[in-house]
């Protein structure tokens, strides 16, 4: 009979960096290759009981662990974290990265590159996101009908005037 895997309490429900868990002595690389842990992204794992394929919060937390300096969750993902139900099932996590930053492509990830002033990002539930105003502007600009986006009465709002 096999021995159940040892699951450190702080790794039982949320995504974590595998390298950090190994360096802290919580797990070994061999343990991470077993059936107890699911690899979400390079060096990001979650316990099999905490894994839900369509859990956008879990995917946001996993992506946040891999964000380069200056990167934030943005667009519909940020809106969803603020409580706005704008996601479709299996929606990719939207991130905003500085122009020079790199992040390995993944099917559950949508990357946009743009300058992001410090004043335009904040934390929601410990995750780095665009501010509500920046999120609303980018989400509205991406989803509003073209005729509305280009009207003189709405251009000022998108441009921030």
Coordinates of N, CA and C in Angstrom, one line a residue:
X1 N 0.8 -1.2 0.0 CA 0.0 0.0 0.0 C 0.9 1.2 0.0
X2 N 0.5 2.2 -0.8 CA 1.4 3.4 -0.9 C 1.1 4.4 0.2
X3 N 2.1 5.2 0.6 CA 2.0 6.1 1.6 C 1.4 7.4 1.0
X4 N 0.4 8.0 1.7 CA -0.2 9.3 1.1 C 0.9 10.4 1.1
X5 N 0.9 11.2 0.1 CA 1.9 12.3 0.0 C 1.7 13.3 1.2
X6 N 2.9 13.8 1.6 CA 2.9 14.8 2.7 C 2.6 16.1 2.0
X7 N 1.5 16.8 2.5 CA 1.1 18.0 1.9 C 1.2 19.2 2.9
X8 N 2.2 20.0 2.7 CA 2.4 21.2 3.7 C 1.1 22.0 3.6
X9 N 0.6 22.4 4.8 CA -0.6 23.2 4.9 C -0.7 24.4 4.0
X10 N 0.4 25.2 3.9 CA 0.3 26.4 3.1 C 0.4 26.1 1.6
X11 N 0.6 24.9 1.2 CA 0.6 24.6 -0.2 C -0.7 23.8 -0.6
X12 N -1.6 23.6 0.3 CA -2.7 22.7 0.1 C -3.8 23.2 -0.9
X13 N -3.9 24.5 -1.0 CA -5.0 25.1 -1.7 C -4.7 26.1 -2.8
X14 N -3.5 26.7 -2.7 CA -3.2 27.8 -3.6 C -2.0 27.5 -4.5
X15 N -1.9 28.1 -5.6 CA -0.7 27.9 -6.5 C 0.6 28.4 -5.8
X16 N 1.7 27.8 -6.1 CA 3.0 28.2 -5.5 C 4.1 27.9 -6.5
X17 N 5.2 28.6 -6.2 CA 6.4 28.3 -7.0 C 7.1 27.1 -6.5
X18 N 7.3 26.1 -7.4 CA 7.9 24.9 -7.1 C 9.3 25.0 -6.6
X19 N 10.1 25.9 -7.3 CA 11.5 26.1 -6.8 C 11.6 26.7 -5.4
X20 N 10.6 27.5 -5.0 CA 10.6 28.1 -3.7 C 10.3 27.0 -2.7
X21 N 9.3 26.1 -3.0 CA 8.9 25.1 -2.1 C 10.1 24.1 -1.9
X22 N 10.8 23.8 -3.0 CA 11.9 22.9 -2.9 C 13.1 23.5 -2.1
X23 N 13.4 24.8 -2.3 CA 14.5 25.5 -1.6 C 14.2 25.6 -0.1
X24 N 12.9 25.7 0.3 CA 12.5 25.8 1.7 C 12.4 24.4 2.3
X25 N 12.6 23.4 1.6 CA 12.6 22.0 2.1 C 11.1 21.5 2.3
X26 N 10.2 22.1 1.7 CA 8.8 21.6 1.9 C 8.5 20.5 1.0
X27 N 9.1 20.4 -0.2 CA 8.9 19.4 -1.2 C 10.2 19.1 -1.9
X28 N 10.2 18.0 -2.6 CA 11.3 17.7 -3.5 C 10.8 17.8 -4.9
X29 N 11.8 17.9 -5.9 CA 11.4 17.9 -7.3 C 10.7 16.6 -7.6
X30 N 11.1 15.5 -7.0 CA 10.5 14.2 -7.3 C 9.0 14.2 -6.8
X31 N 8.8 14.8 -5.7 CA 7.4 14.9 -5.2 C 6.5 15.7 -6.2
X32 N 7.1 16.8 -6.7 CA 6.3 17.6 -7.6 C 6.0 16.9 -8.9
X33 N 6.8 15.9 -9.3 CA 6.5 15.1 -10.5 C 5.4 14.0 -10.3
X34 N 5.0 13.8 -9.0 CA 4.0 12.8 -8.7 C 2.6 13.3 -9.0
X35 N 1.6 12.4 -8.7 CA 0.2 12.7 -9.0 C -0.4 13.7 -8.0
X36 N 0.3 14.0 -7.0 CA -0.3 14.9 -6.0 C -0.4 16.3 -6.4
X37 N 0.6 16.7 -7.3 CA 0.7 18.1 -7.7 C 0.4 18.3 -9.2
X38 N -0.2 19.4 -9.5 CA -0.5 19.7 -10.9 C 0.3 20.9 -11.3
X39 N 1.0 20.8 -12.4 CA 1.8 21.9 -12.9 C 0.9 22.8 -13.8
X40 N 0.8 24.0 -13.4 CA -0.1 25.0 -14.1 C 0.7 25.8 -15.1
X41 N 1.9 26.2 -14.7 CA 2.8 27.0 -15.6 C 4.2 26.6 -15.2
X42 N 5.2 27.0 -16.0 CA 6.5 26.7 -15.6 C 6.8 27.1 -14.2
X43 N 7.2 26.1 -13.4 CA 7.6 26.3 -11.9 C 6.4 26.7 -11.1
X44 N 5.2 26.6 -11.5 CA 4.0 26.9 -10.7 C 3.1 25.7 -10.6
X45 N 2.8 25.3 -9.4 CA 2.1 24.1 -9.1 C 0.9 24.4 -8.2
X46 N 0.0 23.4 -8.1 CA -1.1 23.5 -7.2 C -1.4 22.0 -6.8
X47 N -1.9 21.9 -5.6 CA -2.3 20.5 -5.1 C -3.5 20.1 -5.9
X48 N -3.5 18.8 -6.2 CA -4.6 18.2 -7.0 C -6.0 18.5 -6.4
X49 N -6.2 18.6 -5.1 CA -7.5 18.9 -4.5 C -7.8 20.4 -4.6
X50 N -6.8 21.3 -4.9 CA -7.1 22.7 -5.1 C -7.3 23.1 -6.5
X51 N -7.1 22.1 -7.4 CA -7.1 22.4 -8.9 C -8.6 22.4 -9.4
X52 N -8.9 23.4 -10.1 CA -10.2 23.5 -10.8 C -9.9 24.1 -12.1
X53 N -10.1 23.4 -13.2 CA -9.7 23.9 -14.5 C -10.3 25.2 -14.9
X54 N -11.5 25.5 -14.4 CA -12.2 26.7 -14.8 C -12.2 27.7 -13.7
X55 N -11.3 27.6 -12.7 CA -11.2 28.5 -11.6 C -10.3 29.7 -12.0
X56 N -10.9 30.8 -12.4 CA -10.2 32.0 -12.9 C -9.3 32.5 -11.8
X57 N -9.8 32.6 -10.6 CA -9.0 33.1 -9.5 C -7.7 32.3 -9.3
X58 N -7.8 30.9 -9.4 CA -6.6 30.1 -9.3 C -5.6 30.4 -10.4
X59 N -6.1 30.6 -11.6 CA -5.2 30.9 -12.7 C -4.6 32.3 -12.6
X60 N -5.4 33.2 -12.1 CA -4.8 34.6 -11.8 C -3.7 34.5 -10.8
X61 N -3.9 33.8 -9.7 CA -2.9 33.6 -8.7 C -1.6 32.9 -9.3
X62 N -1.8 31.9 -10.1 CA -0.7 31.2 -10.8 C 0.1 32.2 -11.7
X63 N -0.6 32.9 -12.5 CA 0.0 33.9 -13.4 C 0.8 35.0 -12.7
X64 N 0.1 35.5 -11.6 CA 0.8 36.5 -10.8 C 2.1 36.1 -10.3
X65 N 2.3 34.8 -10.0 CA 3.6 34.3 -9.5 C 4.7 34.4 -10.6
X66 N 4.3 34.4 -11.8 CA 5.2 34.5 -12.9 C 5.4 35.8 -13.5
X67 N 4.7 36.8 -13.1 CA 4.7 38.2 -13.7 C 6.1 38.8 -13.5
X68 N 6.6 39.3 -14.6 CA 7.9 40.1 -14.5 C 7.6 41.4 -13.8
X69 N 8.7 42.1 -13.4 CA 8.5 43.4 -12.7 C 7.7 44.3 -13.6
X70 N 6.8 45.0 -13.0 CA 5.9 45.9 -13.7 C 4.7 45.3 -14.4
X71 N 4.6 44.0 -14.4 CA 3.4 43.3 -15.0 C 2.3 43.2 -14.0
X72 N 1.1 43.3 -14.5 CA -0.1 43.2 -13.7 C -1.2 42.5 -14.4
X73 N -2.2 42.0 -13.6 CA -3.4 41.4 -14.2 C -4.2 42.6 -14.7
X74 N -4.9 42.4 -15.8 CA -5.5 43.5 -16.5 C -6.8 43.1 -17.2
X75 N -7.4 44.0 -17.9 CA -8.6 43.7 -18.7 C -9.7 43.0 -18.0
X76 N -10.2 41.9 -18.6 CA -11.4 41.2 -18.0 C -11.0 40.5 -16.8
X77 N -9.7 40.0 -16.6 CA -9.3 39.3 -15.4 C -9.3 40.3 -14.2
X78 N -8.8 41.5 -14.4 CA -8.9 42.5 -13.4 C -10.3 42.9 -13.1
X79 N -11.1 43.1 -14.1 CA -12.5 43.4 -13.8 C -13.2 42.3 -13.0
X80 N -12.9 41.0 -13.4 CA -13.5 39.9 -12.6 C -13.1 39.9 -11.2
X81 N -11.8 40.2 -10.9 CA -11.3 40.3 -9.6 C -11.9 41.5 -8.8
X82 N -12.4 42.5 -9.5 CA -13.1 43.6 -8.9 C -14.6 43.3 -8.7
X83 N -15.0 42.1 -9.2 CA -16.4 41.7 -8.9 C -17.3 41.8 -10.1
X84 N -16.8 42.1 -11.3 CA -17.6 42.3 -12.5 C -17.6 41.0 -13.3
X85 N -18.8 40.4 -13.5 CA -18.9 39.2 -14.2 C -18.8 39.3 -15.7
X86 N -17.6 39.3 -16.2 CA -17.4 39.6 -17.7 C -16.6 38.4 -18.3
X87 N -16.5 37.3 -17.6 CA -15.7 36.2 -18.2 C -16.5 35.1 -18.8
X88 N -16.0 34.5 -19.9 CA -16.6 33.3 -20.4 C -15.8 32.1 -19.8
X89 N -16.4 31.0 -19.9 CA -15.8 29.8 -19.3 C -14.4 29.6 -20.0
X90 N -13.5 29.2 -19.2 CA -12.1 29.0 -19.7 C -11.4 30.2 -20.3
X91 N -11.9 31.4 -19.8 CA -11.3 32.6 -20.4 C -9.8 32.7 -20.0
X92 N -8.9 33.2 -20.9 CA -7.5 33.3 -20.5 C -7.3 34.4 -19.5
X93 N -6.3 34.4 -18.7 CA -5.9 35.5 -17.8 C -5.3 36.6 -18.6
X94 N -5.8 37.8 -18.5 CA -5.3 38.9 -19.2 C -4.2 39.6 -18.3
X95 N -3.1 39.9 -19.0 CA -2.0 40.6 -18.2 C -1.5 41.8 -19.1
X96 N -1.1 42.8 -18.4 CA -0.5 43.9 -19.0 C 1.0 43.9 -18.6
X97 N 1.9 43.9 -19.6 CA 3.3 43.9 -19.4 C 4.0 45.2 -19.9
X98 N 5.1 45.6 -19.3 CA 5.9 46.7 -19.9 C 6.4 46.2 -21.2
X99 N 6.7 47.1 -22.1 CA 7.1 46.7 -23.5 C 8.2 45.7 -23.5
X100 N 9.2 45.9 -22.7 CA 10.4 45.1 -22.8 C 10.3 43.8 -22.0
X101 N 9.3 43.6 -21.2 CA 9.2 42.4 -20.3 C 8.8 41.2 -21.1
X102 N 9.2 40.1 -20.7 CA 8.9 38.8 -21.3 C 8.1 37.9 -20.4
X103 N 7.3 37.1 -21.0 CA 6.5 36.1 -20.2 C 6.2 34.9 -21.2
X104 N 6.6 33.7 -20.8 CA 6.4 32.6 -21.7 C 5.0 32.4 -22.1
X105 N 4.7 32.2 -23.4 CA 3.3 32.1 -23.8 C 2.6 30.8 -23.2
X106 N 1.3 30.9 -23.0 CA 0.5 29.8 -22.5 C -0.9 29.9 -23.0
X107 N -1.6 28.8 -23.3 CA -3.0 28.9 -23.8 C -3.9 29.7 -22.8
X108 N -3.6 29.7 -21.5 CA -4.5 30.3 -20.5 C -4.1 31.8 -20.2
X109 N -3.3 32.3 -21.2 CA -2.7 33.7 -20.9 C -2.9 34.5 -22.2
X110 N -3.3 35.8 -21.9 CA -3.4 36.8 -23.0 C -2.6 38.0 -22.6
X111 N -1.6 38.3 -23.3 CA -0.6 39.4 -23.0 C -0.9 40.6 -23.8
X112 N -0.9 41.8 -23.2 CA -0.9 43.1 -23.9 C 0.3 43.8 -23.3
X113 N 1.0 44.5 -24.2 CA 2.1 45.3 -23.8 C 1.8 46.8 -23.9
X114 N 2.1 47.5 -22.8 CA 1.8 48.9 -22.8 C 2.5 49.5 -21.6
X115 N 2.9 50.8 -21.7 CA 3.4 51.5 -20.5 C 2.3 51.5 -19.4
X116 N 2.7 51.4 -18.2 CA 1.7 51.4 -17.1 C 2.3 52.2 -15.9
X117 N 1.8 53.4 -15.8 CA 2.3 54.3 -14.7 C 2.0 53.6 -13.3
X118 N 2.8 53.9 -12.3 CA 2.6 53.3 -11.0 C 1.2 53.6 -10.5
X119 N 0.7 54.8 -10.8 CA -0.6 55.2 -10.3 C -1.8 54.3 -10.9
X120 N -1.5 53.6 -11.9 CA -2.5 52.8 -12.6 C -2.5 51.3 -12.2
X121 N -1.8 50.9 -11.1 CA -1.9 49.6 -10.6 C -2.1 49.5 -9.1
X122 N -2.7 48.5 -8.6 CA -3.0 48.3 -7.2 C -3.0 46.8 -6.9
X123 N -3.4 46.5 -5.7 CA -3.5 45.1 -5.3 C -5.0 44.8 -5.0
X124 N -5.4 43.6 -5.4 CA -6.8 43.1 -5.1 C -6.6 41.7 -4.6
X125 N -6.9 41.4 -3.3 CA -6.7 40.1 -2.8 C -5.2 39.6 -2.9
X126 N -4.3 40.6 -2.8 CA -2.9 40.3 -2.8 C -2.4 40.1 -4.2
X127 N -3.2 40.3 -5.2 CA -2.8 40.1 -6.6 C -2.6 41.5 -7.3
X128 N -1.5 41.7 -8.1 CA -1.3 43.0 -8.7 C -2.2 43.1 -9.9
X129 N -3.0 44.2 -9.9 CA -4.0 44.5 -11.0 C -4.0 45.9 -11.4
X130 N -4.6 46.2 -12.5 CA -4.8 47.6 -12.9 C -5.8 48.2 -12.0
X131 N -5.8 49.5 -11.8 CA -6.8 50.2 -11.0 C -8.2 50.0 -11.6
X132 N -9.2 50.2 -10.8 CA -10.6 50.1 -11.3 C -10.8 51.0 -12.5
X133 N -10.3 52.3 -12.5 CA -10.5 53.2 -13.6 C -9.7 52.7 -14.9
X134 N -8.5 52.3 -14.7 CA -7.7 51.8 -15.9 C -8.4 50.5 -16.4
X135 N -8.9 49.6 -15.5 CA -9.5 48.4 -15.9 C -10.8 48.7 -16.7
X136 N -11.6 49.6 -16.1 CA -12.9 50.0 -16.8 C -12.6 50.6 -18.2
X137 N -11.6 51.4 -18.3 CA -11.3 52.0 -19.6 C -10.9 51.0 -20.6
X138 N -10.0 50.1 -20.2 CA -9.5 49.1 -21.2 C -10.5 48.0 -21.5
X139 N -11.3 47.6 -20.5 CA -12.3 46.6 -20.8 C -13.4 47.2 -21.7
X140 N -13.8 48.5 -21.4 CA -14.9 49.1 -22.2 C -14.4 49.3 -23.6
X141 N -13.1 49.8 -23.8 CA -12.6 50.0 -25.1 C -12.5 48.7 -25.9
X142 N -12.3 47.6 -25.2 CA -12.2 46.4 -26.0 C -13.5 45.7 -26.3
X143 N -14.6 46.1 -25.6 CA -15.9 45.5 -25.8 C -17.0 46.4 -26.4
X144 N -16.8 47.7 -26.3 CA -17.8 48.6 -26.8 C -17.9 48.5 -28.3
X145 N -19.0 48.8 -28.9 CA -19.2 48.8 -30.4 C -18.3 49.9 -30.9
X146 N -17.7 49.7 -32.1 CA -16.8 50.7 -32.7 C -17.4 52.0 -32.9
X147 N -18.7 52.1 -33.2 CA -19.3 53.4 -33.4 C -19.3 54.2 -32.1
X148 N -19.5 53.5 -31.0 CA -19.5 54.2 -29.7 C -18.1 54.7 -29.3
X149 N -17.1 53.8 -29.5 CA -15.7 54.1 -29.2 C -15.2 55.4 -29.9
X150 N -15.7 55.6 -31.1 CA -15.1 56.7 -31.9 C -15.9 58.0 -31.8
X151 N -17.0 58.0 -31.1 CA -17.9 59.2 -31.0 C -17.2 60.3 -30.2
X152 N -17.3 61.5 -30.5 CA -16.6 62.6 -29.8 C -17.0 62.6 -28.3
X153 N -18.2 62.2 -27.9 CA -18.6 62.3 -26.5 C -17.9 61.2 -25.7
X154 N -17.4 60.2 -26.3 CA -16.7 59.1 -25.5 C -15.2 59.1 -25.7
X155 N -14.7 59.7 -26.7 CA -13.2 59.7 -26.9 C -12.5 60.3 -25.7
X156 N -13.1 61.4 -25.1 CA -12.5 62.0 -23.9 C -12.4 61.1 -22.8
X157 N -13.4 60.2 -22.6 CA -13.3 59.3 -21.5 C -12.3 58.2 -21.6
X158 N -12.1 57.7 -22.8 CA -11.1 56.7 -23.1 C -9.7 57.3 -23.0
X159 N -9.6 58.5 -23.5 CA -8.3 59.1 -23.5 C -7.9 59.6 -22.1
X160 N -8.9 59.7 -21.2 CA -8.6 60.1 -19.8 C -8.7 61.6 -19.6
X161 N -9.3 62.3 -20.6 CA -9.5 63.8 -20.4 C -10.6 64.1 -19.5

